[in-house]
Amino acid sequence: MKRDQFTLFVAPSVIIMVLLMVLPLATAIILGFHRLTFTNINNPEFVGLQNYIEVLTDSRFWNAMGFTLIYTAVTVPLHIVLGLAVALLLDQVKYLRGFYIAGALLPFIVTPVVGTLMFRLTFERGGLYTYLLSELLDSRVNFFLDGTTVTFLVLFHGVWYITPFAMIVLFAGLQTLPKDPLEAAKVDGATWLQRMRHVILPHLRSLFLFIALISIMDAYRVFDSIFVLTKQNPIYGVETIMYYNYEVALSFQRLGKANAMSVLTVIGIFVVLIPFLYITYRQQTETT
Amino acid sequence: MRKLVPFLLIAILVLAGGVVVSAQDEAACNIAAPSAATSIDMIGWSFPITDLYADALEACNEVENLNVNTQLLTSSDAQGQVRLALSGGGESPFEIVHADDGFILEMATNGWAMPLDDLIAEYSEAYGLDDIPASLFEAATIDGQVYGIPFTANTMHFFYRTDLFEQYEIEVPETYDDVIAACAVLSEDPTLILPFTMNLHAGWAWRTEFHNFLGSFGGEWLNEDSTPAFNNEAGVAAVEKMLEVVDACMGAEGLTYSIDDSEIGMEQGDLAMVNIWASRAANMDNPDLSNFVGIIGFAPAPRANPDGPFSGPAATDFYVIPANTPVDPDLIFQVIMEAVDVETQTAAAELGIVTRTSVAESGVGGRYLEAASRTIAEGVGNYGDDPAVAIARVAIENNLPRVITEGLSPQEALDAAAAEYVTEATAQGFLE
């Protein structure tokens, strides 16, 4: 393909990426160097690195970062394992497979805020699961009592919401699994665990990496579940970077500081993703 | 018989015409249709009376070429949306903004709101605006110009279960010390989850209650030179009293109760007492929502300081027209007028405090009116007219909850808020 043709083909997506990703990021970087509020939005004041220093010395930012990392470390491996388990089960189903897939996908395809609201309502004081658990334990259950229970709900919701994504990707991967190596392994007397370890998991390796990449980026950006489940109550101490960023921008009205925080968050995501990007690059160069 | 048929037909036509004519006479929105298709978008927050007013605004959809849309969020979300939309200075996406007295001050100070003096003068007679007391326009009057039409007043006052008070022989509390004493008795009741809640479920909720308690101790938000006054002895006393109430009556669980949770708690019998907005009182007597219709009593807000005013604000909500609206302000104003007419306010009086004197004095309205009116008249009032107080409010929202989340002392939390306020107010030119 000639260079001109190549440029013509990639130009539309490059233009869209520049408009929707590069320009906003550049704007955020520039605005991060300014004191910006809703009252001086057309006339921001240049303050150099003051916003960045303020973010990096803000204990609440580091607490939010810590919770974001915990959220990522818990939900990503858990949903991959659960997604694989459900995909393997679905692969065994012969009848009404489409029905089960549709049901399993529901948490993922419902609008996140709506799904989180529905999730919250079932665990509210008068919610279904709260009632059932209270009856089962014969004592009053309150999932919104303190930070511990709310943290559990946030993590539970995170896994519940994203597992269908892993499930459908891995299920699709299982459909491309060649039957011959599996049959050969069975003939050779391999156990289920051995077939998993030596045939199925290696086949799905690249998909695990893909899911992990996407999920880590999603986990870093989580906002809806925090906003809906905590109802902005500070006593829970459950904050992610994105949620604290929202608070700084819209509640505290410190737009410059919020921009600085966004930029630092992007840098943070890159740092976390570097190992995965390196592995992906290695895999691609190995196959070529 | 055949000779009767034409007369019958004429009679039917006359009756049908009469129905149509009378339907037109009783139209919900009596304004002239705009010459071109026009959309009027309103943004505000939802509680029973504002929901009714929103329906009244949308009644103008029957007018040809006019499309009225209302969007009711939470108050913090609605105000955030308005800030985002108007701060850039471009065309406003909203034609009508619901603003409380604090937000209207912010809007007017930042040039986001349109002065309405000319429109008020033009339409005063047609819509009977003299029926709304001048005092209610005060909070919307900045630098001598009026920026909003008051459509409801509000306050926070005391709701209580009369049956439990009778059972345990408890007098209606007049001070928060009385509330604490009542909590000690009612916390033993097995039917209750908590004896009392006030709203401390978010930073802005802490700020609202701090205002109520601060005023009761005679404190002010700012000095005359806009330096912080809220971190003085009165401020510390206010926070200490708030924490005393939290310890005695609410505990950790009480801090998770939002306004909705408190309202539902009273309606379902989980709570014995609350101090919440008067606009929620009407639902206490709604059989679709409440299990205690007619059983919930209302009293003025308790005094945080026994010698001070009631710990309840005097809040007024307004409809504001953004300064940069592309739609004819005359048309927008008329739509607002249609929503705050006597008929609508008469219906609204069942749900909240209305602003028209004729309606307020006609006897309609809920059982809570006396308690709410006394709280407004003898309470702590609103935030004042210093535009810098908006910065102080944010500083308190950010820092006051730290007395719980980080174990700061009241003085430490208030001093942190004062420091944050000074930094921001200096940057914005309110302080030198």
XYZ file of C-alpha atoms in Angstrom:
720
model
C 0.000 0.000 0.000
C 1.384 3.402 -0.877
C 1.904 6.013 1.783
C -0.805 8.254 0.314
C -3.331 5.445 0.339
C -2.376 4.492 3.892
C -2.768 8.085 5.056
C -6.172 8.315 3.397
C -7.362 5.155 5.110
C -6.203 6.064 8.594
C -7.017 9.793 8.367
C -10.662 9.595 9.559
C -9.845 7.631 12.715
C -6.757 9.754 13.392
C -8.789 12.941 13.052
C -11.469 11.612 15.394
C -8.836 10.479 17.900
C -7.146 13.865 17.791
C -10.439 15.705 18.274
C -11.829 13.447 20.976
C -8.685 12.366 22.796
C -5.579 14.389 22.030
C -7.126 17.865 22.064
C -9.048 17.354 25.325
C -5.926 15.908 26.945
C -3.844 18.835 25.755
C -6.506 21.232 27.038
C -6.530 19.472 30.397
C -2.740 19.736 30.630
C -2.840 23.467 29.870
C -5.777 24.181 32.194
C -4.003 22.258 34.940
C -1.462 25.075 35.030
C -4.198 27.632 35.771
C -6.420 28.609 38.670
C -9.813 28.008 37.109
C -13.269 28.229 38.657
C -16.760 28.839 37.317
C -16.340 32.569 37.987
C -13.159 33.094 35.947
C -13.666 30.389 33.337
C -13.034 32.818 30.476
C -10.050 34.416 32.186
C -8.064 31.737 34.046
C -5.022 32.731 36.071
C -1.696 31.002 35.349
C -0.322 29.426 38.515
C 2.351 27.102 37.144
C 2.686 23.789 38.949
C 0.619 24.877 41.973
C -2.349 22.653 41.080
C -0.145 19.614 40.467
C 1.699 20.147 43.747
C -1.630 20.553 45.537
C -2.911 17.281 44.084
C 0.263 15.379 44.911
C 0.214 16.674 48.506
C -3.521 16.068 48.962
C -4.030 13.121 51.319
C -7.553 12.640 50.024
C -6.160 12.158 46.494
C -3.831 9.411 47.708
C -6.649 7.759 49.655
C -8.739 7.775 46.491
C -5.794 6.408 44.527
C -5.354 3.657 47.105
C -9.000 2.646 46.886
C -8.865 2.723 43.093
C -5.886 0.343 43.127
C -7.664 -1.966 45.587
C -10.778 -1.889 43.407
C -8.678 -2.758 40.356
C -6.697 -5.489 42.115
C -9.864 -7.171 43.417
C -12.336 -6.832 40.554
C -10.080 -7.534 37.573
C -8.793 -11.019 38.527
C -12.097 -11.972 40.107
C -14.223 -11.154 37.098
C -11.808 -12.906 34.732
C -12.004 -16.093 36.814
C -15.797 -15.853 37.125
C -16.132 -14.978 33.450
C -14.100 -18.049 32.515
C -16.202 -20.246 34.800
C -19.464 -19.023 33.260
C -18.038 -19.300 29.726
C -16.994 -22.909 30.363
C -20.446 -23.695 31.710
C -22.123 -22.045 28.749
C -19.905 -24.022 26.391
C -21.446 -27.226 27.790
C -25.003 -26.015 27.258
C -26.679 -27.356 24.156
C -30.246 -26.097 24.537
C -31.427 -22.501 25.060
C -27.834 -21.325 24.991
C -28.879 -17.952 23.575
C -31.331 -17.465 26.421
C -28.623 -18.084 29.033
C -26.148 -15.811 27.253
C -28.719 -13.006 27.104
C -29.440 -13.391 30.806
C -25.776 -13.453 31.703
C -25.153 -10.289 29.673
C -27.883 -8.253 31.360
C -25.718 -6.558 34.036
C -23.358 -5.372 31.316
C -25.850 -4.056 28.788
C -28.078 -2.098 31.184
C -27.040 1.562 31.406
C -24.433 1.703 34.227
C -26.234 4.278 36.372
C -29.567 2.472 36.001
C -27.949 -0.858 36.787
C -26.212 0.593 39.829
C -29.449 2.148 41.040
C -31.253 -1.168 40.699
C -28.356 -2.855 42.473
C -28.526 -0.313 45.278
C -32.276 -0.646 45.683
C -31.981 -4.369 46.315
C -29.544 -3.711 49.160
C -31.249 -0.634 50.593
C -32.906 -0.666 54.009
C -36.164 -1.931 52.532
C -34.503 -3.766 49.658
C -35.131 -7.364 48.635
C -31.755 -8.845 49.573
C -31.635 -6.875 52.793
C -35.032 -8.250 53.740
C -34.114 -11.827 52.816
C -30.855 -11.681 54.739
C -32.563 -10.118 57.732
C -35.094 -12.956 57.742
C -32.367 -15.554 57.297
C -30.178 -14.181 60.075
C -33.126 -13.109 62.226
C -31.505 -9.728 62.823
C -31.508 -6.357 61.128
C -29.048 -6.081 58.264
C -27.811 -2.744 56.967
C -25.432 -2.678 54.027
C -25.062 1.106 54.172
C -23.956 1.380 57.749
C -20.299 2.168 57.279
C -17.351 2.166 54.902
C -16.686 -1.571 55.251
C -20.104 -2.701 54.082
C -20.264 -0.068 51.348
C -16.782 -1.088 50.138
C -18.032 -4.670 49.901
C -21.039 -3.525 47.876
C -18.890 -1.431 45.539
C -16.528 -4.361 44.889
C -19.426 -6.796 44.527
C -21.098 -4.466 42.058
C -17.837 -4.040 40.150
C -17.487 -7.796 39.694
C -21.202 -8.267 38.935
C -21.178 -5.540 36.305
C -18.039 -6.474 34.349
C -18.058 -10.291 34.529
C -20.389 -10.582 31.490
C -17.757 -8.821 29.377
C -15.131 -11.414 30.298
C -17.693 -14.171 29.881
C -18.690 -13.265 26.337
C -15.107 -12.693 25.162
C -13.877 -15.980 26.626
C -16.960 -17.822 25.383
C -16.190 -16.565 21.876
C -12.597 -17.723 22.374
C -13.789 -21.178 23.397
C -15.730 -21.462 20.145
C -12.455 -21.078 18.226
C -10.738 -23.793 20.265
C -9.715 -26.558 17.844
C -11.387 -29.830 18.743
C -8.431 -32.025 17.743
C -5.973 -31.107 20.536
C -8.767 -31.483 23.062
C -9.794 -34.876 21.696
C -6.178 -35.972 21.607
C -5.705 -34.914 25.220
C -8.780 -36.885 26.242
C -7.564 -39.952 24.377
C -4.190 -39.622 26.123
C -6.015 -39.718 29.465
C -5.608 -36.075 30.459
C -7.848 -34.986 33.338
C -10.133 -31.985 33.064
C -7.615 -29.919 35.001
C -4.783 -30.999 32.710
C -6.834 -30.197 29.599
C -7.579 -26.769 31.074
C -3.940 -26.110 31.893
C -2.307 -27.385 28.737
C -4.921 -26.845 26.015
C -7.693 -24.401 26.922
C -5.871 -21.733 28.942
C -2.943 -21.363 26.505
C -5.462 -20.942 23.706
C -7.206 -18.162 25.617
C -4.044 -16.431 26.827
C -4.219 -13.476 24.483
C -7.863 -12.937 25.399
C -7.004 -12.849 29.097
C -4.530 -10.103 28.340
C -7.065 -8.190 26.290
C -9.720 -8.452 29.011
C -7.228 -7.423 31.677
C -6.168 -4.352 29.676
C -9.724 -3.184 29.108
C -10.812 -3.999 32.647
C -7.910 -2.156 34.260
C -8.720 0.953 32.252
C -12.397 0.611 33.181
C -11.608 0.045 36.855
C -9.468 3.158 36.934
C -12.358 5.173 35.518
C -15.110 3.809 37.744
C -17.491 6.558 38.867
C -21.133 5.522 38.522
C -21.116 2.869 41.225
C -19.337 5.105 43.719
C -21.672 8.029 43.057
C -24.870 5.993 43.296
C -23.889 3.613 46.078
C -22.348 6.208 48.402
C -24.786 9.045 47.570
C -21.837 11.415 48.112
C -21.699 10.612 51.822
C -18.175 11.388 53.043
C -18.361 9.129 56.096
C -17.977 5.990 54.003
C -14.533 7.065 52.856
C -15.149 5.187 49.622
C -13.738 7.276 46.830
C -12.055 6.518 43.591
C -9.896 8.900 41.613
C -12.690 9.711 39.177
C -15.179 10.338 41.946
C -12.810 12.626 43.848
C -12.061 14.380 40.573
C -15.795 15.018 40.137
C -16.024 16.372 43.690
C -13.093 18.707 43.151
C -14.541 19.981 39.877
C -18.242 20.289 40.657
C -18.577 20.377 44.445
C -15.398 22.275 45.331
C -15.502 24.152 41.987
C -11.712 23.922 41.586
C -11.579 23.235 37.843
C -7.834 23.832 37.490
C -7.026 21.326 40.224
C -9.464 18.853 38.666
C -7.701 19.149 35.322
C -4.346 18.565 36.993
C -5.761 15.491 38.692
C -7.055 14.178 35.346
C -3.623 14.495 33.795
C -1.968 12.731 36.717
C -4.598 9.981 36.472
C -3.784 9.416 32.793
C -0.103 9.129 33.683
C -1.027 6.691 36.448
C -3.021 4.512 34.056
C -0.107 4.382 31.626
C 2.241 3.316 34.396
C -0.081 0.472 35.410
C -0.667 -0.613 31.815
C 2.991 -0.624 30.717
C 3.625 -4.278 31.719
C 0.478 -5.419 29.894
C 1.300 -3.358 26.812
C 4.824 -4.850 26.814
C 3.467 -8.386 27.017
C 1.017 -7.667 24.209
C 3.826 -6.240 22.092
C 5.989 -9.285 22.797
C 3.155 -11.618 21.825
C 2.558 -9.809 18.556
C 6.215 -9.766 17.608
C 6.486 -13.477 18.465
C 3.590 -14.384 16.202
C 4.973 -12.313 13.317
C -90.417 14.022 14.742
C -88.699 15.008 11.500
C -89.246 18.679 12.331
C -87.484 18.163 15.640
C -84.312 16.768 14.062
C -82.856 20.146 12.924
C -83.538 21.631 16.352
C -81.866 18.651 17.991
C -78.865 19.006 15.698
C -78.581 22.699 16.482
C -78.847 21.990 20.215
C -76.089 19.367 19.965
C -73.868 21.781 18.040
C -74.469 24.546 20.568
C -73.665 22.223 23.462
C -70.536 20.905 21.769
C -69.419 24.414 20.913
C -70.045 25.475 24.482
C -67.900 22.642 25.769
C -65.090 23.612 23.403
C -65.390 27.283 24.302
C -65.476 26.565 28.002
C -62.505 24.237 27.580
C -60.629 27.084 25.951
C -61.656 29.450 28.732
C -60.317 26.956 31.291
C -57.051 26.428 29.327
C -54.132 25.803 31.689
C -51.860 28.247 29.876
C -53.299 31.523 28.668
C -50.495 32.981 26.620
C -50.337 33.902 22.972
C -48.648 31.376 20.755
C -45.183 32.391 19.577
C -44.846 32.975 15.858
C -42.199 30.294 15.434
C -41.567 26.967 17.154
C -40.012 27.749 20.512
C -38.589 25.470 23.146
C -38.382 26.474 26.793
C -36.230 24.228 28.983
C -36.392 24.393 32.738
C -33.945 22.835 35.169
C -34.452 22.462 38.888
C -34.683 19.963 41.675
C -37.467 17.751 42.772
C -39.632 17.810 45.846
C -43.429 17.625 45.935
C -44.222 21.293 45.338
C -41.641 21.749 42.593
C -42.992 18.662 40.844
C -46.400 20.325 40.755
C -44.968 23.591 39.461
C -43.069 21.664 36.794
C -46.359 20.144 35.652
C -47.846 23.648 35.571
C -44.972 24.847 33.390
C -45.436 21.881 31.064
C -49.147 22.682 30.795
C -48.007 25.394 28.390
C -47.210 22.645 25.886
C -50.805 23.026 24.774
C -49.890 26.415 23.296
C -49.150 26.181 19.600
C -45.465 26.452 18.656
C -44.449 26.157 22.307
C -42.601 23.206 23.807
C -41.852 23.357 27.524
C -39.533 20.749 29.012
C -38.691 20.368 32.666
C -35.734 18.527 34.113
C -35.764 17.859 37.857
C -32.585 16.453 39.400
C -31.135 16.680 42.899
C -30.298 20.212 44.021
C -26.534 19.710 43.841
C -26.753 18.096 40.390
C -29.079 20.794 39.040
C -26.847 23.581 40.324
C -23.775 21.819 38.944
C -25.412 21.554 35.522
C -26.320 25.244 35.581
C -22.779 26.261 36.564
C -21.322 24.167 33.750
C -23.798 25.576 31.251
C -23.667 29.260 32.162
C -20.096 29.828 33.318
C -18.712 29.712 29.781
C -20.727 32.754 28.794
C -22.310 31.257 25.690
C -25.996 30.815 24.937
C -27.859 29.307 27.820
C -29.348 25.860 27.171
C -31.926 26.587 29.861
C -34.621 29.241 29.788
C -35.859 28.807 33.362
C -33.577 27.948 36.264
C -34.820 26.960 39.704
C -32.572 28.678 42.244
C -32.615 28.962 46.015
C -31.543 32.175 47.741
C -27.918 31.090 47.909
C -27.722 30.059 44.282
C -29.556 33.112 42.968
C -26.941 35.264 44.678
C -24.213 33.273 42.925
C -26.008 33.547 39.585
C -26.599 37.289 39.870
C -23.072 38.015 41.102
C -21.554 36.116 38.190
C -23.792 37.795 35.614
C -25.614 34.567 34.773
C -29.104 35.847 35.686
C -31.300 38.388 33.930
C -32.769 41.331 35.899
C -36.543 41.046 35.832
C -37.551 44.521 37.062
C -38.922 45.652 33.685
C -40.881 42.451 33.146
C -42.238 42.542 36.704
C -43.367 46.130 36.205
C -44.981 45.278 32.863
C -46.882 42.217 34.040
C -47.467 43.046 37.699
C -51.077 44.013 37.215
C -51.942 41.249 34.761
C -50.614 38.521 37.043
C -51.224 40.141 40.406
C -47.592 40.191 41.485
C -48.463 42.541 44.359
C -49.975 39.414 45.886
C -46.412 38.196 46.549
C -44.920 40.045 49.569
C -42.007 42.331 48.785
C -40.011 40.619 51.539
C -39.910 37.442 49.465
C -38.286 39.307 46.603
C -35.517 40.552 48.912
C -33.310 37.493 48.629
C -33.523 37.824 44.841
C -32.688 41.543 44.922
C -29.000 42.160 44.359
C -27.667 45.678 43.904
C -31.212 46.961 43.651
C -32.291 44.622 40.845
C -34.665 41.690 41.129
C -33.422 38.458 39.558
C -36.062 35.894 40.402
C -39.749 35.196 40.934
C -40.355 33.538 44.317
C -42.573 30.497 43.984
C -42.130 28.700 47.276
C -40.717 29.319 50.691
C -39.183 26.598 52.753
C -37.598 25.887 56.078
C -36.439 22.957 58.153
C -38.536 22.142 61.163
C -39.381 19.383 63.591
C -41.527 16.363 62.752
C -42.475 13.889 65.481
C -44.658 10.879 66.194
C -47.473 12.124 68.401
C -48.430 8.573 69.404
C -44.955 7.815 70.751
C -44.744 11.160 72.514
C -48.058 10.369 74.192
C -47.007 6.845 75.049
C -43.736 7.942 76.644
C -45.129 11.219 78.011
C -42.595 13.373 76.177
C -43.127 17.105 75.749
C -42.533 18.550 72.291
C -38.851 19.608 72.296
C -38.067 23.294 72.158
C -34.294 22.941 72.252
C -31.833 20.371 71.048
C -31.129 19.527 74.696
C -34.798 18.504 74.845
C -34.295 16.440 71.678
C -31.316 14.673 73.283
C -33.414 13.915 76.373
C -36.228 12.563 74.182
C -33.716 10.412 72.296
C -32.652 8.778 75.553
C -36.249 7.647 76.101
C -37.189 6.769 72.532
C -34.005 4.808 71.785
C -35.509 2.045 73.967
C -38.547 1.690 71.703
C -38.230 -1.625 69.835
C -40.226 -0.455 66.824
C -37.745 2.265 65.944
C -34.416 2.074 64.130
C -33.345 5.492 65.393
C -35.016 8.059 67.655
C -33.988 11.107 65.601
C -32.144 12.163 62.467
C -31.092 15.381 60.897
C -29.410 15.380 57.512
C -25.663 14.958 57.590
C -25.317 12.547 54.692
C -23.273 14.789 52.366
C -20.987 17.806 52.576
C -23.747 20.209 51.578
C -26.047 18.692 54.222
C -23.428 19.416 56.903
C -23.273 22.978 55.596
C -27.057 23.378 55.789
C -27.258 22.183 59.390
C -24.189 24.209 60.352
C -25.986 27.309 59.100
C -28.995 26.432 61.292
C -26.898 25.831 64.393
C -24.530 28.753 63.793
C -27.419 31.198 63.531
C -28.943 29.901 66.730
C -25.713 30.667 68.576
C -25.728 34.182 67.140
C -22.913 33.481 64.707
C -22.385 34.892 61.243
C -20.735 33.422 58.178
C -18.635 36.470 57.333
C -17.642 39.737 58.897
C -18.523 42.986 57.174
C -15.147 42.995 55.443
C -15.827 39.446 54.145
C -13.258 37.872 56.444
C -14.439 34.572 57.941
C -16.534 34.765 61.079
C -17.817 31.181 61.108
C -14.769 29.786 62.907
C -15.294 31.846 66.054
C -16.789 30.723 69.377
C -20.303 30.598 67.961
C -19.145 28.349 65.139
C -17.356 25.996 67.507
C -20.388 25.893 69.810
C -22.574 25.095 66.806
C -20.433 22.153 65.698
C -20.108 20.857 69.254
C -23.869 20.867 69.641
C -24.292 19.092 66.276
C -21.880 16.376 67.381
C -23.662 16.076 70.719
C -26.917 15.399 68.879
C -25.196 12.897 66.559
C -23.733 10.987 69.531
C -26.963 10.949 71.524
C -29.504 10.352 68.790
C -28.031 9.223 65.507
C -24.814 7.296 65.765
C -23.012 6.104 62.657
C -26.230 4.870 61.060
C -27.920 8.239 61.418
C -25.161 9.827 59.378
C -26.238 7.705 56.398
C -29.802 9.043 56.339
C -30.488 11.318 53.401
C -33.495 13.662 53.286
C -35.413 10.982 51.374
C -34.395 8.351 53.927
C -35.512 10.568 56.798
C -38.864 11.241 55.146
C -39.401 7.539 54.421
C -38.249 6.654 57.934
C -40.984 8.826 59.434
C -43.594 7.531 57.003
C -42.712 3.898 57.706
C -42.242 4.188 61.442
C -38.460 3.658 61.568
C -37.873 7.095 63.071
C -39.605 8.965 65.891
C -38.370 12.471 65.151
C -36.653 14.274 62.308
C -35.692 17.817 61.468
C -36.163 18.131 57.716
C -37.578 20.444 55.097
C -41.171 21.615 55.395
C -41.621 20.663 51.732
C -41.592 17.013 52.842
C -44.403 17.489 55.369
C -47.281 17.017 52.960
C -46.192 13.440 52.244
C -46.656 12.568 55.918
C -50.393 12.741 55.344
C -50.334 10.959 51.996
C -51.938 7.531 52.510
C -50.051 6.172 49.498
C -46.735 6.886 51.216
C -47.285 7.132 54.942
C -48.412 4.572 57.489
C -48.975 7.354 60.003
C -51.435 9.713 58.359
C -52.553 12.332 60.840
C -50.252 10.934 63.517
C -47.124 12.890 62.702
C -46.972 16.224 64.460
C -45.086 19.346 63.488
C -43.282 21.902 65.608
C -40.822 24.710 64.989
C -37.185 23.684 64.637
C -35.551 23.119 68.036
C -33.159 25.828 69.223
C -29.522 24.786 69.293
C -28.944 27.612 71.742
C -31.789 27.775 74.285
C -31.593 31.585 74.214
C -31.292 31.832 70.449
C -33.663 31.655 67.480
C -35.124 28.445 66.095
C -32.467 26.428 64.249
C -34.271 26.608 60.962
C -33.568 28.705 57.875
C -35.774 31.009 55.850
C -35.301 29.708 52.354
C -37.019 30.960 49.267
C -36.915 29.295 45.891
C -37.111 31.282 42.698
C -37.532 30.890 38.987
C -34.711 32.731 37.259
C -34.215 33.590 33.590
C -30.594 33.176 32.469
C -28.992 36.324 31.081
C -27.852 34.650 27.846
C -31.067 32.986 26.811
C -31.770 33.034 23.064
C -35.523 32.847 23.674
C -37.699 35.926 24.096
C -37.565 36.733 27.855
C -41.083 38.115 27.629
C -42.406 34.702 26.595
C -40.367 32.922 29.275
C -41.663 35.318 31.915
C -45.256 34.686 30.899
C -44.736 30.917 31.103
C -43.361 31.389 34.629
C -46.355 33.564 35.513
C -48.743 30.882 34.334
C -47.056 28.436 36.699
C -47.235 30.711 39.763
C -50.797 31.945 39.291
C -53.426 31.737 42.016
C -54.867 28.480 40.723
C -51.532 26.682 40.687
C -50.511 28.034 44.084
C -53.828 26.967 45.560
C -53.070 23.416 44.455
C -49.448 23.790 45.536
C -50.461 24.937 49.028
C -51.255 21.325 49.875
C -47.647 20.391 49.169
C -45.586 23.306 50.444
C -45.423 26.930 51.459
C -46.703 29.214 48.720
C -45.763 32.811 48.094
C -49.086 34.470 47.263
C -50.628 36.107 50.308
C -54.160 35.550 49.041
C -53.560 31.800 48.865
C -51.654 31.607 52.156
C -54.425 33.427 53.985
C -57.252 31.460 52.399
C -56.869 28.601 54.816
C -55.599 25.985 52.380
C -52.441 24.129 53.215
C -51.108 21.442 55.421
C -51.035 20.975 59.178
C -47.347 21.856 59.195
C -47.887 25.475 58.141
C -47.938 26.986 61.586
C -44.700 25.264 62.626
C -43.024 26.188 59.340
C -44.212 29.784 59.450
C -42.982 30.266 63.016
C -39.604 28.797 62.097
C -39.291 31.140 59.129
C -40.364 34.157 61.159
C -38.271 33.392 64.244
C -35.465 31.292 62.782
C -31.948 31.981 61.608
C -32.844 33.443 58.218
C -30.824 32.923 55.050
C -27.137 33.208 54.207
C -27.095 36.970 53.703
C -26.215 38.992 50.651
C -22.418 38.888 50.656
C -21.517 37.101 47.411
C -18.362 35.745 49.068
C -20.538 33.543 51.282
C -20.813 31.098 48.357
C -17.089 30.399 48.770
C -17.510 30.006 52.534
C -20.321 27.504 51.986
C -18.084 25.342 49.769
C -15.239 25.542 52.286
C -17.539 24.338 55.065
C -18.896 21.528 52.855
C -15.353 20.332 52.225
C -14.065 20.522 55.748
C -16.825 20.124 58.312
C -17.403 16.371 57.726
C -13.735 15.882 58.665
C -14.796 16.037 62.313
C -16.163 12.546 61.691
C -14.031 11.182 58.849
C -10.664 12.344 60.249
C -11.491 13.018 63.902
C -10.659 16.716 63.691
C -11.851 18.919 66.520
C -14.570 21.453 65.643
C -12.035 24.284 65.845
C -9.597 22.444 63.580
C -12.254 21.720 60.978
C -13.550 25.290 61.039
C -10.055 26.752 60.856
C -9.286 24.500 57.873
C -12.461 25.781 56.212
C -11.505 29.368 57.035
C -8.031 28.896 55.542
C -9.521 27.406 52.375
C -12.030 30.252 52.204
C -9.361 32.932 52.612
C -7.227 31.412 49.843
C -10.105 31.197 47.385
C -11.761 34.490 48.339
C -8.438 36.303 47.947
C -7.907 34.705 44.538
C -11.372 35.788 43.462
C -10.891 39.343 44.699
C -13.251 39.326 47.693
C -10.335 39.723 50.089
C -7.150 41.679 49.692
